[in-house]
Amino acid sequence: MFLRALRSAGHNGPKAARGFSSTSVANAAEVKSLGVIGAGQMGLGIALVAAQKAQVPVTLIDNSQASLDKGLKFADKLLEKDVSKQRLTREAADAARGLLTPSTKMDDLSSVDFVIEAVPEIVDLKQTIFSNLAQIAPKHAILATNTSSISITKIAAATTTDPTDLQAPARVISTHFMNPVPVQKGVEIIRGLQTSQETMDTAIAFVQRMGKVASVSADSPGFLANRILMPYINEAVICLETGVGGREDIDNIMKTGTNVPMGPLTLADFIGLDTCLAIMNVLHQETGDSKYRPSGLLRRMVDAGWLGKKSGKGFYDY
C-alpha cells in the first residue's frame, strides 16, 4: 500500500533533499593501486574485492607472515568456490589472485594511490599506523580506515607528524566495509573534521568501483550502522533478560515479522558479544545518553567468556 501511494503521487521512491546528495564524485581522483593494512578477515576481504571488482593491484600488509599466508590461503578458497559455482571464470580468478602482493613492510606502500587500514579497534595502534603512513605514502594518497567506532578526526590528527605535509589530515577518511566484505554491499563513508571534498569524492568513487553502495555518515559515535544496529541488539538482550520473550521467540518475530535474515540474538553471536558490548560502551560514554547503557546480561555473558560463535557459546551453542 505504501509503494502504491508513492507511485500514485508520482514518485518511484524516496529522493535525497535538494543539495544533499551524499554520493557526489565530482572531484574524484583516479585510483590505480591500493594498499591494505591487516590480513585478517576484513583486510583480506577488502583486498580481494578490490582486485576482483576494481581490478587494481593490491599490496597486502601485515606484520605477521603467518597471517599473510593464512589470508591468501583463504583468498584462494574463496576464488575456487566462485569458480566452482560458475560465478567467476578461471581466467578472472587467476587475474584477481595475481593482483594480490603480500608484504610485511609498510615501506612497500610508498607508491600506492589509496590505503585502507583494517587492524583491530585499538586507538593507539591506528594512530601509530596513520602517523607512519603520513611519512611513507605518497603526498596524494588517500589514507582510509575501516574503523567501526573510533573518531576519524582523532585518527586524522595523528598524521600531523610530518611538517612537510600539512595537508595529510585532509586525506584521511573512513571506508567502513560491512562483514563479510565479499558478500555485503554496504560501505559507510565517514569524513573527519579535516577531510577534504576531493578525499570524500575519491573514496566514494573507489568503493563504487568495488561494486559497493556508499552511505555517508558524520563523524559521530557509532556512525550510522552501529548507532542503529547495536541499540537494536541491546534491546533484544534486555527483552530476554527481563522475560519479555524467549530466545527463539525474539529471533523468530524479527525474522518473520521484519524479514531480516537472522534474529538479533543470533546476529549478536555472529558479531561477537564482546564487540557488541565494546560498541555499546562507546555509544554510552561518548553520548552520555542512558538509552545506550549496555544490558546487564550482555556484560555478564562477556565476563563469563560466552562471546558467541567464536567462543562456541553465546545466546546459542555452536
PDB file of N, CA, C and O in Angstrom, residues 206-281:
ATOM      1  N   PHE A 206      35.778   5.139  -5.474  1.00  0.00           N
ATOM      2  CA  PHE A 206      36.544   3.895  -5.447  1.00  0.00           C
ATOM      3  C   PHE A 206      35.721   2.733  -4.887  1.00  0.00           C
ATOM      4  O   PHE A 206      35.762   1.630  -5.439  1.00  0.00           O
ATOM      5  N   VAL A 207      34.960   2.943  -3.819  1.00  0.00           N
ATOM      6  CA  VAL A 207      34.160   1.830  -3.298  1.00  0.00           C
ATOM      7  C   VAL A 207      33.056   1.463  -4.288  1.00  0.00           C
ATOM      8  O   VAL A 207      32.667   0.288  -4.371  1.00  0.00           O
ATOM      9  N   GLN A 208      32.592   2.434  -5.070  1.00  0.00           N
ATOM     10  CA  GLN A 208      31.625   2.109  -6.117  1.00  0.00           C
ATOM     11  C   GLN A 208      32.274   1.247  -7.197  1.00  0.00           C
ATOM     12  O   GLN A 208      31.630   0.330  -7.727  1.00  0.00           O
ATOM     13  N   ARG A 209      33.538   1.500  -7.525  1.00  0.00           N
ATOM     14  CA  ARG A 209      34.266   0.639  -8.460  1.00  0.00           C
ATOM     15  C   ARG A 209      34.374  -0.784  -7.930  1.00  0.00           C
ATOM     16  O   ARG A 209      34.447  -1.748  -8.699  1.00  0.00           O
ATOM     17  N   MET A 210      34.385  -0.918  -6.618  1.00  0.00           N
ATOM     18  CA  MET A 210      34.446  -2.234  -5.985  1.00  0.00           C
ATOM     19  C   MET A 210      33.081  -2.907  -5.924  1.00  0.00           C
ATOM     20  O   MET A 210      32.941  -3.996  -5.356  1.00  0.00           O
ATOM     21  N   GLY A 211      32.077  -2.268  -6.500  1.00  0.00           N
ATOM     22  CA  GLY A 211      30.741  -2.850  -6.526  1.00  0.00           C
ATOM     23  C   GLY A 211      29.949  -2.622  -5.254  1.00  0.00           C
ATOM     24  O   GLY A 211      28.950  -3.313  -5.009  1.00  0.00           O
ATOM     25  N   LYS A 212      30.365  -1.634  -4.459  1.00  0.00           N
ATOM     26  CA  LYS A 212      29.717  -1.379  -3.180  1.00  0.00           C
ATOM     27  C   LYS A 212      28.767  -0.184  -3.262  1.00  0.00           C
ATOM     28  O   LYS A 212      28.838   0.637  -4.174  1.00  0.00           O
ATOM     29  N   VAL A 213      27.892  -0.087  -2.282  1.00  0.00           N
ATOM     30  CA  VAL A 213      26.959   1.033  -2.163  1.00  0.00           C
ATOM     31  C   VAL A 213      27.426   1.902  -0.995  1.00  0.00           C
ATOM     32  O   VAL A 213      27.507   1.435   0.146  1.00  0.00           O
ATOM     33  N   ALA A 214      27.757   3.143  -1.287  1.00  0.00           N
ATOM     34  CA  ALA A 214      28.282   4.050  -0.263  1.00  0.00           C
ATOM     35  C   ALA A 214      27.157   4.786   0.449  1.00  0.00           C
ATOM     36  O   ALA A 214      26.236   5.293  -0.179  1.00  0.00           O
ATOM     37  N   SER A 215      27.256   4.824   1.785  1.00  0.00           N
ATOM     38  CA  SER A 215      26.349   5.636   2.607  1.00  0.00           C
ATOM     39  C   SER A 215      27.216   6.559   3.445  1.00  0.00           C
ATOM     40  O   SER A 215      28.158   6.108   4.095  1.00  0.00           O
ATOM     41  N   VAL A 216      26.909   7.847   3.420  1.00  0.00           N
ATOM     42  CA  VAL A 216      27.746   8.843   4.086  1.00  0.00           C
ATOM     43  C   VAL A 216      27.246   9.095   5.511  1.00  0.00           C
ATOM     44  O   VAL A 216      26.053   9.273   5.738  1.00  0.00           O
ATOM     45  N   SER A 217      28.182   9.100   6.453  1.00  0.00           N
ATOM     46  CA  SER A 217      27.851   9.350   7.853  1.00  0.00           C
ATOM     47  C   SER A 217      28.737  10.457   8.401  1.00  0.00           C
ATOM     48  O   SER A 217      29.888  10.609   7.993  1.00  0.00           O
ATOM     49  N   ALA A 218      28.208  11.190   9.362  1.00  0.00           N
ATOM     50  CA  ALA A 218      29.020  12.161  10.092  1.00  0.00           C
ATOM     51  C   ALA A 218      29.936  11.416  11.060  1.00  0.00           C
ATOM     52  O   ALA A 218      29.705  10.259  11.408  1.00  0.00           O
ATOM     53  N   ASP A 219      30.987  12.090  11.506  1.00  0.00           N
ATOM     54  CA  ASP A 219      31.921  11.513  12.476  1.00  0.00           C
ATOM     55  C   ASP A 219      31.295  11.632  13.863  1.00  0.00           C
ATOM     56  O   ASP A 219      31.617  12.508  14.652  1.00  0.00           O
ATOM     57  N   SER A 220      30.375  10.717  14.139  1.00  0.00           N
ATOM     58  CA  SER A 220      29.601  10.723  15.377  1.00  0.00           C
ATOM     59  C   SER A 220      29.669   9.334  15.988  1.00  0.00           C
ATOM     60  O   SER A 220      29.852   8.348  15.255  1.00  0.00           O
ATOM     61  N   PRO A 221      29.565   9.193  17.316  1.00  0.00           N
ATOM     62  CA  PRO A 221      29.697   7.881  17.952  1.00  0.00           C
ATOM     63  C   PRO A 221      28.834   6.802  17.295  1.00  0.00           C
ATOM     64  O   PRO A 221      27.623   6.958  17.158  1.00  0.00           O
ATOM     65  N   GLY A 222      29.487   5.703  16.879  1.00  0.00           N
ATOM     66  CA  GLY A 222      28.768   4.604  16.248  1.00  0.00           C
ATOM     67  C   GLY A 222      28.495   4.780  14.777  1.00  0.00           C
ATOM     68  O   GLY A 222      28.083   3.835  14.097  1.00  0.00           O
ATOM     69  N   PHE A 223      28.694   6.012  14.256  1.00  0.00           N
ATOM     70  CA  PHE A 223      28.394   6.323  12.861  1.00  0.00           C
ATOM     71  C   PHE A 223      26.932   5.947  12.566  1.00  0.00           C
ATOM     72  O   PHE A 223      26.075   6.108  13.436  1.00  0.00           O
ATOM     73  N   LEU A 224      26.637   5.455  11.371  1.00  0.00           N
ATOM     74  CA  LEU A 224      25.259   5.097  11.058  1.00  0.00           C
ATOM     75  C   LEU A 224      24.927   3.652  11.443  1.00  0.00           C
ATOM     76  O   LEU A 224      23.972   3.398  12.184  1.00  0.00           O
ATOM     77  N   ALA A 225      25.713   2.703  10.946  1.00  0.00           N
ATOM     78  CA  ALA A 225      25.363   1.290  11.101  1.00  0.00           C
ATOM     79  C   ALA A 225      25.266   0.881  12.569  1.00  0.00           C
ATOM     80  O   ALA A 225      24.247   0.338  13.015  1.00  0.00           O
ATOM     81  N   ASN A 226      26.318   1.140  13.326  1.00  0.00           N
ATOM     82  CA  ASN A 226      26.314   0.702  14.721  1.00  0.00           C
ATOM     83  C   ASN A 226      25.433   1.572  15.605  1.00  0.00           C
ATOM     84  O   ASN A 226      24.929   1.107  16.632  1.00  0.00           O
ATOM     85  N   ARG A 227      25.216   2.826  15.232  1.00  0.00           N
ATOM     86  CA  ARG A 227      24.322   3.699  16.000  1.00  0.00           C
ATOM     87  C   ARG A 227      22.888   3.160  15.960  1.00  0.00           C
ATOM     88  O   ARG A 227      22.118   3.326  16.912  1.00  0.00           O
ATOM     89  N   ILE A 228      22.549   2.505  14.859  1.00  0.00           N
ATOM     90  CA  ILE A 228      21.214   1.935  14.705  1.00  0.00           C
ATOM     91  C   ILE A 228      21.174   0.474  15.149  1.00  0.00           C
ATOM     92  O   ILE A 228      20.280   0.049  15.882  1.00  0.00           O
ATOM     93  N   LEU A 229      22.185  -0.300  14.719  1.00  0.00           N
ATOM     94  CA  LEU A 229      22.170  -1.745  14.948  1.00  0.00           C
ATOM     95  C   LEU A 229      22.373  -2.141  16.403  1.00  0.00           C
ATOM     96  O   LEU A 229      21.659  -2.994  16.928  1.00  0.00           O
ATOM     97  N   MET A 230      23.355  -1.543  17.075  1.00  0.00           N
ATOM     98  CA  MET A 230      23.694  -2.011  18.408  1.00  0.00           C
ATOM     99  C   MET A 230      22.602  -1.760  19.454  1.00  0.00           C
ATOM    100  O   MET A 230      22.338  -2.630  20.289  1.00  0.00           O
ATOM    101  N   PRO A 231      21.929  -0.598  19.451  1.00  0.00           N
ATOM    102  CA  PRO A 231      20.804  -0.458  20.383  1.00  0.00           C
ATOM    103  C   PRO A 231      19.683  -1.473  20.114  1.00  0.00           C
ATOM    104  O   PRO A 231      19.002  -1.917  21.043  1.00  0.00           O
ATOM    105  N   TYR A 232      19.487  -1.832  18.847  1.00  0.00           N
ATOM    106  CA  TYR A 232      18.500  -2.864  18.473  1.00  0.00           C
ATOM    107  C   TYR A 232      18.878  -4.205  19.109  1.00  0.00           C
ATOM    108  O   TYR A 232      18.043  -4.872  19.732  1.00  0.00           O
ATOM    109  N   ILE A 233      20.153  -4.587  18.975  1.00  0.00           N
ATOM    110  CA  ILE A 233      20.613  -5.836  19.583  1.00  0.00           C
ATOM    111  C   ILE A 233      20.536  -5.750  21.104  1.00  0.00           C
ATOM    112  O   ILE A 233      20.077  -6.687  21.779  1.00  0.00           O
ATOM    113  N   ASN A 234      20.965  -4.622  21.652  1.00  0.00           N
ATOM    114  CA  ASN A 234      20.954  -4.446  23.107  1.00  0.00           C
ATOM    115  C   ASN A 234      19.534  -4.545  23.668  1.00  0.00           C
ATOM    116  O   ASN A 234      19.309  -5.148  24.725  1.00  0.00           O
ATOM    117  N   GLU A 235      18.561  -3.976  22.953  1.00  0.00           N
ATOM    118  CA  GLU A 235      17.168  -4.046  23.415  1.00  0.00           C
ATOM    119  C   GLU A 235      16.642  -5.474  23.357  1.00  0.00           C
ATOM    120  O   GLU A 235      15.850  -5.896  24.214  1.00  0.00           O
ATOM    121  N   ALA A 236      17.092  -6.237  22.358  1.00  0.00           N
ATOM    122  CA  ALA A 236      16.693  -7.643  22.279  1.00  0.00           C
ATOM    123  C   ALA A 236      17.238  -8.416  23.486  1.00  0.00           C
ATOM    124  O   ALA A 236      16.548  -9.272  24.055  1.00  0.00           O
ATOM    125  N   VAL A 237      18.478  -8.105  23.893  1.00  0.00           N
ATOM    126  CA  VAL A 237      19.068  -8.756  25.068  1.00  0.00           C
ATOM    127  C   VAL A 237      18.292  -8.363  26.328  1.00  0.00           C
ATOM    128  O   VAL A 237      18.041  -9.198  27.206  1.00  0.00           O
ATOM    129  N   ILE A 238      17.886  -7.103  26.429  1.00  0.00           N
ATOM    130  CA  ILE A 238      17.096  -6.650  27.575  1.00  0.00           C
ATOM    131  C   ILE A 238      15.748  -7.371  27.617  1.00  0.00           C
ATOM    132  O   ILE A 238      15.265  -7.771  28.689  1.00  0.00           O
ATOM    133  N   CYS A 239      15.130  -7.570  26.453  1.00  0.00           N
ATOM    134  CA  CYS A 239      13.866  -8.311  26.395  1.00  0.00           C
ATOM    135  C   CYS A 239      14.043  -9.740  26.899  1.00  0.00           C
ATOM    136  O   CYS A 239      13.172 -10.271  27.600  1.00  0.00           O
ATOM    137  N   LEU A 240      15.165 -10.363  26.553  1.00  0.00           N
ATOM    138  CA  LEU A 240      15.455 -11.710  27.050  1.00  0.00           C
ATOM    139  C   LEU A 240      15.703 -11.678  28.557  1.00  0.00           C
ATOM    140  O   LEU A 240      15.165 -12.502  29.307  1.00  0.00           O
ATOM    141  N   GLU A 241      16.502 -10.717  28.998  1.00  0.00           N
ATOM    142  CA  GLU A 241      16.886 -10.593  30.401  1.00  0.00           C
ATOM    143  C   GLU A 241      15.679 -10.357  31.306  1.00  0.00           C
ATOM    144  O   GLU A 241      15.611 -10.882  32.423  1.00  0.00           O
ATOM    145  N   THR A 242      14.720  -9.573  30.840  1.00  0.00           N
ATOM    146  CA  THR A 242      13.571  -9.206  31.669  1.00  0.00           C
ATOM    147  C   THR A 242      12.360 -10.106  31.441  1.00  0.00           C
ATOM    148  O   THR A 242      11.293  -9.871  32.013  1.00  0.00           O
ATOM    149  N   GLY A 243      12.521 -11.132  30.610  1.00  0.00           N
ATOM    150  CA  GLY A 243      11.452 -12.105  30.421  1.00  0.00           C
ATOM    151  C   GLY A 243      10.343 -11.682  29.487  1.00  0.00           C
ATOM    152  O   GLY A 243       9.268 -12.293  29.465  1.00  0.00           O
ATOM    153  N   VAL A 244      10.564 -10.648  28.675  1.00  0.00           N
ATOM    154  CA  VAL A 244       9.540 -10.240  27.715  1.00  0.00           C
ATOM    155  C   VAL A 244       9.325 -11.328  26.669  1.00  0.00           C
ATOM    156  O   VAL A 244       8.207 -11.549  26.191  1.00  0.00           O
ATOM    157  N   GLY A 245      10.395 -12.033  26.334  1.00  0.00           N
ATOM    158  CA  GLY A 245      10.296 -13.123  25.366  1.00  0.00           C
ATOM    159  C   GLY A 245      11.453 -14.078  25.500  1.00  0.00           C
ATOM    160  O   GLY A 245      12.498 -13.737  26.069  1.00  0.00           O
ATOM    161  N   GLY A 246      11.279 -15.286  24.988  1.00  0.00           N
ATOM    162  CA  GLY A 246      12.347 -16.271  24.987  1.00  0.00           C
ATOM    163  C   GLY A 246      13.291 -16.052  23.828  1.00  0.00           C
ATOM    164  O   GLY A 246      13.002 -15.277  22.901  1.00  0.00           O
ATOM    165  N   ARG A 247      14.407 -16.747  23.863  1.00  0.00           N
ATOM    166  CA  ARG A 247      15.451 -16.601  22.843  1.00  0.00           C
ATOM    167  C   ARG A 247      14.907 -16.796  21.428  1.00  0.00           C
ATOM    168  O   ARG A 247      15.065 -15.934  20.563  1.00  0.00           O
ATOM    169  N   GLU A 248      14.250 -17.938  21.199  1.00  0.00           N
ATOM    170  CA  GLU A 248      13.744 -18.230  19.859  1.00  0.00           C
ATOM    171  C   GLU A 248      12.608 -17.288  19.473  1.00  0.00           C
ATOM    172  O   GLU A 248      12.476 -16.898  18.303  1.00  0.00           O
ATOM    173  N   ASP A 249      11.772 -16.917  20.455  1.00  0.00           N
ATOM    174  CA  ASP A 249      10.650 -16.017  20.148  1.00  0.00           C
ATOM    175  C   ASP A 249      11.153 -14.655  19.682  1.00  0.00           C
ATOM    176  O   ASP A 249      10.612 -14.065  18.739  1.00  0.00           O
ATOM    177  N   ILE A 250      12.180 -14.145  20.354  1.00  0.00           N
ATOM    178  CA  ILE A 250      12.740 -12.834  19.978  1.00  0.00           C
ATOM    179  C   ILE A 250      13.314 -12.888  18.566  1.00  0.00           C
ATOM    180  O   ILE A 250      13.044 -12.007  17.733  1.00  0.00           O
ATOM    181  N   ASP A 251      14.094 -13.922  18.283  1.00  0.00           N
ATOM    182  CA  ASP A 251      14.701 -14.031  16.950  1.00  0.00           C
ATOM    183  C   ASP A 251      13.652 -14.291  15.871  1.00  0.00           C
ATOM    184  O   ASP A 251      13.690 -13.696  14.787  1.00  0.00           O
ATOM    185  N   ASN A 252      12.700 -15.180  16.175  1.00  0.00           N
ATOM    186  CA  ASN A 252      11.710 -15.548  15.158  1.00  0.00           C
ATOM    187  C   ASN A 252      10.797 -14.384  14.786  1.00  0.00           C
ATOM    188  O   ASN A 252      10.463 -14.214  13.613  1.00  0.00           O
ATOM    189  N   ILE A 253      10.392 -13.575  15.771  1.00  0.00           N
ATOM    190  CA  ILE A 253       9.474 -12.485  15.432  1.00  0.00           C
ATOM    191  C   ILE A 253      10.153 -11.449  14.556  1.00  0.00           C
ATOM    192  O   ILE A 253       9.528 -10.854  13.668  1.00  0.00           O
ATOM    193  N   MET A 254      11.443 -11.244  14.751  1.00  0.00           N
ATOM    194  CA  MET A 254      12.149 -10.284  13.904  1.00  0.00           C
ATOM    195  C   MET A 254      12.393 -10.853  12.511  1.00  0.00           C
ATOM    196  O   MET A 254      12.301 -10.134  11.512  1.00  0.00           O
ATOM    197  N   LYS A 255      12.653 -12.152  12.431  1.00  0.00           N
ATOM    198  CA  LYS A 255      12.862 -12.772  11.109  1.00  0.00           C
ATOM    199  C   LYS A 255      11.557 -12.828  10.319  1.00  0.00           C
ATOM    200  O   LYS A 255      11.518 -12.474   9.138  1.00  0.00           O
ATOM    201  N   THR A 256      10.497 -13.285  10.968  1.00  0.00           N
ATOM    202  CA  THR A 256       9.236 -13.460  10.250  1.00  0.00           C
ATOM    203  C   THR A 256       8.399 -12.191  10.207  1.00  0.00           C
ATOM    204  O   THR A 256       7.490 -12.072   9.384  1.00  0.00           O
ATOM    205  N   GLY A 257       8.709 -11.251  11.088  1.00  0.00           N
ATOM    206  CA  GLY A 257       7.934 -10.015  11.125  1.00  0.00           C
ATOM    207  C   GLY A 257       8.550  -8.867  10.367  1.00  0.00           C
ATOM    208  O   GLY A 257       7.840  -7.982   9.890  1.00  0.00           O
ATOM    209  N   THR A 258       9.892  -8.862  10.237  1.00  0.00           N
ATOM    210  CA  THR A 258      10.558  -7.755   9.530  1.00  0.00           C
ATOM    211  C   THR A 258      11.436  -8.242   8.380  1.00  0.00           C
ATOM    212  O   THR A 258      12.113  -7.454   7.740  1.00  0.00           O
ATOM    213  N   ASN A 259      11.442  -9.559   8.159  1.00  0.00           N
ATOM    214  CA  ASN A 259      12.134 -10.147   7.001  1.00  0.00           C
ATOM    215  C   ASN A 259      13.649  -9.984   7.048  1.00  0.00           C
ATOM    216  O   ASN A 259      14.305  -9.971   6.008  1.00  0.00           O
ATOM    217  N   VAL A 260      14.237  -9.842   8.242  1.00  0.00           N
ATOM    218  CA  VAL A 260      15.689  -9.841   8.354  1.00  0.00           C
ATOM    219  C   VAL A 260      16.178 -11.286   8.263  1.00  0.00           C
ATOM    220  O   VAL A 260      15.463 -12.217   8.652  1.00  0.00           O
ATOM    221  N   PRO A 261      17.385 -11.525   7.741  1.00  0.00           N
ATOM    222  CA  PRO A 261      17.844 -12.905   7.547  1.00  0.00           C
ATOM    223  C   PRO A 261      18.144 -13.656   8.839  1.00  0.00           C
ATOM    224  O   PRO A 261      18.072 -14.882   8.869  1.00  0.00           O
ATOM    225  N   MET A 262      18.501 -12.938   9.910  1.00  0.00           N
ATOM    226  CA  MET A 262      18.707 -13.597  11.199  1.00  0.00           C
ATOM    227  C   MET A 262      18.256 -12.679  12.320  1.00  0.00           C
ATOM    228  O   MET A 262      18.278 -11.451  12.179  1.00  0.00           O
ATOM    229  N   GLY A 263      17.818 -13.307  13.413  1.00  0.00           N
ATOM    230  CA  GLY A 263      17.330 -12.535  14.541  1.00  0.00           C
ATOM    231  C   GLY A 263      18.452 -11.811  15.262  1.00  0.00           C
ATOM    232  O   GLY A 263      19.631 -12.119  15.077  1.00  0.00           O
ATOM    233  N   PRO A 264      18.113 -10.847  16.146  1.00  0.00           N
ATOM    234  CA  PRO A 264      19.134 -10.030  16.798  1.00  0.00           C
ATOM    235  C   PRO A 264      20.071 -10.798  17.720  1.00  0.00           C
ATOM    236  O   PRO A 264      21.249 -10.456  17.822  1.00  0.00           O
ATOM    237  N   LEU A 265      19.577 -11.846  18.380  1.00  0.00           N
ATOM    238  CA  LEU A 265      20.442 -12.605  19.286  1.00  0.00           C
ATOM    239  C   LEU A 265      21.407 -13.488  18.499  1.00  0.00           C
ATOM    240  O   LEU A 265      22.586 -13.607  18.858  1.00  0.00           O
ATOM    241  N   THR A 266      20.929 -14.077  17.423  1.00  0.00           N
ATOM    242  CA  THR A 266      21.820 -14.845  16.543  1.00  0.00           C
ATOM    243  C   THR A 266      22.862 -13.929  15.924  1.00  0.00           C
ATOM    244  O   THR A 266      24.054 -14.266  15.855  1.00  0.00           O
ATOM    245  N   LEU A 267      22.430 -12.752  15.485  1.00  0.00           N
ATOM    246  CA  LEU A 267      23.355 -11.796  14.887  1.00  0.00           C
ATOM    247  C   LEU A 267      24.415 -11.365  15.893  1.00  0.00           C
ATOM    248  O   LEU A 267      25.602 -11.269  15.555  1.00  0.00           O
ATOM    249  N   ALA A 268      24.001 -11.130  17.132  1.00  0.00           N
ATOM    250  CA  ALA A 268      24.961 -10.755  18.172  1.00  0.00           C
ATOM    251  C   ALA A 268      26.013 -11.842  18.361  1.00  0.00           C
ATOM    252  O   ALA A 268      27.207 -11.549  18.505  1.00  0.00           O
ATOM    253  N   ASP A 269      25.588 -13.092  18.338  1.00  0.00           N
ATOM    254  CA  ASP A 269      26.538 -14.207  18.457  1.00  0.00           C
ATOM    255  C   ASP A 269      27.540 -14.203  17.306  1.00  0.00           C
ATOM    256  O   ASP A 269      28.721 -14.516  17.495  1.00  0.00           O
ATOM    257  N   PHE A 270      27.077 -13.875  16.097  1.00  0.00           N
ATOM    258  CA  PHE A 270      27.967 -13.877  14.942  1.00  0.00           C
ATOM    259  C   PHE A 270      28.920 -12.684  14.981  1.00  0.00           C
ATOM    260  O   PHE A 270      30.082 -12.800  14.583  1.00  0.00           O
ATOM    261  N   ILE A 271      28.459 -11.548  15.437  1.00  0.00           N
ATOM    262  CA  ILE A 271      29.323 -10.365  15.557  1.00  0.00           C
ATOM    263  C   ILE A 271      30.355 -10.573  16.650  1.00  0.00           C
ATOM    264  O   ILE A 271      31.530 -10.207  16.507  1.00  0.00           O
ATOM    265  N   GLY A 272      29.926 -11.170  17.764  1.00  0.00           N
ATOM    266  CA  GLY A 272      30.768 -11.326  18.957  1.00  0.00           C
ATOM    267  C   GLY A 272      30.201 -10.455  20.061  1.00  0.00           C
ATOM    268  O   GLY A 272      30.061  -9.236  19.879  1.00  0.00           O
ATOM    269  N   LEU A 273      29.839 -11.067  21.185  1.00  0.00           N
ATOM    270  CA  LEU A 273      29.204 -10.295  22.256  1.00  0.00           C
ATOM    271  C   LEU A 273      30.168  -9.284  22.858  1.00  0.00           C
ATOM    272  O   LEU A 273      29.741  -8.227  23.337  1.00  0.00           O
ATOM    273  N   ASP A 274      31.463  -9.587  22.828  1.00  0.00           N
ATOM    274  CA  ASP A 274      32.450  -8.626  23.326  1.00  0.00           C
ATOM    275  C   ASP A 274      32.496  -7.386  22.436  1.00  0.00           C
ATOM    276  O   ASP A 274      32.621  -6.258  22.922  1.00  0.00           O
ATOM    277  N   THR A 275      32.365  -7.599  21.123  1.00  0.00           N
ATOM    278  CA  THR A 275      32.329  -6.461  20.194  1.00  0.00           C
ATOM    279  C   THR A 275      31.068  -5.636  20.405  1.00  0.00           C
ATOM    280  O   THR A 275      31.122  -4.393  20.431  1.00  0.00           O
ATOM    281  N   CYS A 276      29.932  -6.308  20.578  1.00  0.00           N
ATOM    282  CA  CYS A 276      28.677  -5.587  20.833  1.00  0.00           C
ATOM    283  C   CYS A 276      28.785  -4.756  22.103  1.00  0.00           C
ATOM    284  O   CYS A 276      28.372  -3.586  22.129  1.00  0.00           O
ATOM    285  N   LEU A 277      29.353  -5.345  23.154  1.00  0.00           N
ATOM    286  CA  LEU A 277      29.493  -4.624  24.418  1.00  0.00           C
ATOM    287  C   LEU A 277      30.424  -3.429  24.267  1.00  0.00           C
ATOM    288  O   LEU A 277      30.140  -2.335  24.778  1.00  0.00           O
ATOM    289  N   ALA A 278      31.541  -3.626  23.561  1.00  0.00           N
ATOM    290  CA  ALA A 278      32.509  -2.539  23.379  1.00  0.00           C
ATOM    291  C   ALA A 278      31.879  -1.357  22.657  1.00  0.00           C
ATOM    292  O   ALA A 278      32.079  -0.195  23.034  1.00  0.00           O
ATOM    293  N   ILE A 279      31.087  -1.631  21.623  1.00  0.00           N
ATOM    294  CA  ILE A 279      30.453  -0.553  20.868  1.00  0.00           C
ATOM    295  C   ILE A 279      29.383   0.137  21.704  1.00  0.00           C
ATOM    296  O   ILE A 279      29.260   1.369  21.692  1.00  0.00           O
ATOM    297  N   MET A 280      28.610  -0.637  22.466  1.00  0.00           N
ATOM    298  CA  MET A 280      27.608  -0.022  23.348  1.00  0.00           C
ATOM    299  C   MET A 280      28.282   0.862  24.396  1.00  0.00           C
ATOM    300  O   MET A 280      27.773   1.946  24.733  1.00  0.00           O
ATOM    301  N   ASN A 281      29.424   0.426  24.908  1.00  0.00           N
ATOM    302  CA  ASN A 281      30.156   1.252  25.881  1.00  0.00           C
ATOM    303  C   ASN A 281      30.601   2.570  25.259  1.00  0.00           C
ATOM    304  O   ASN A 281      30.522   3.630  25.896  1.00  0.00           O
TER     305      ASN A 281
END
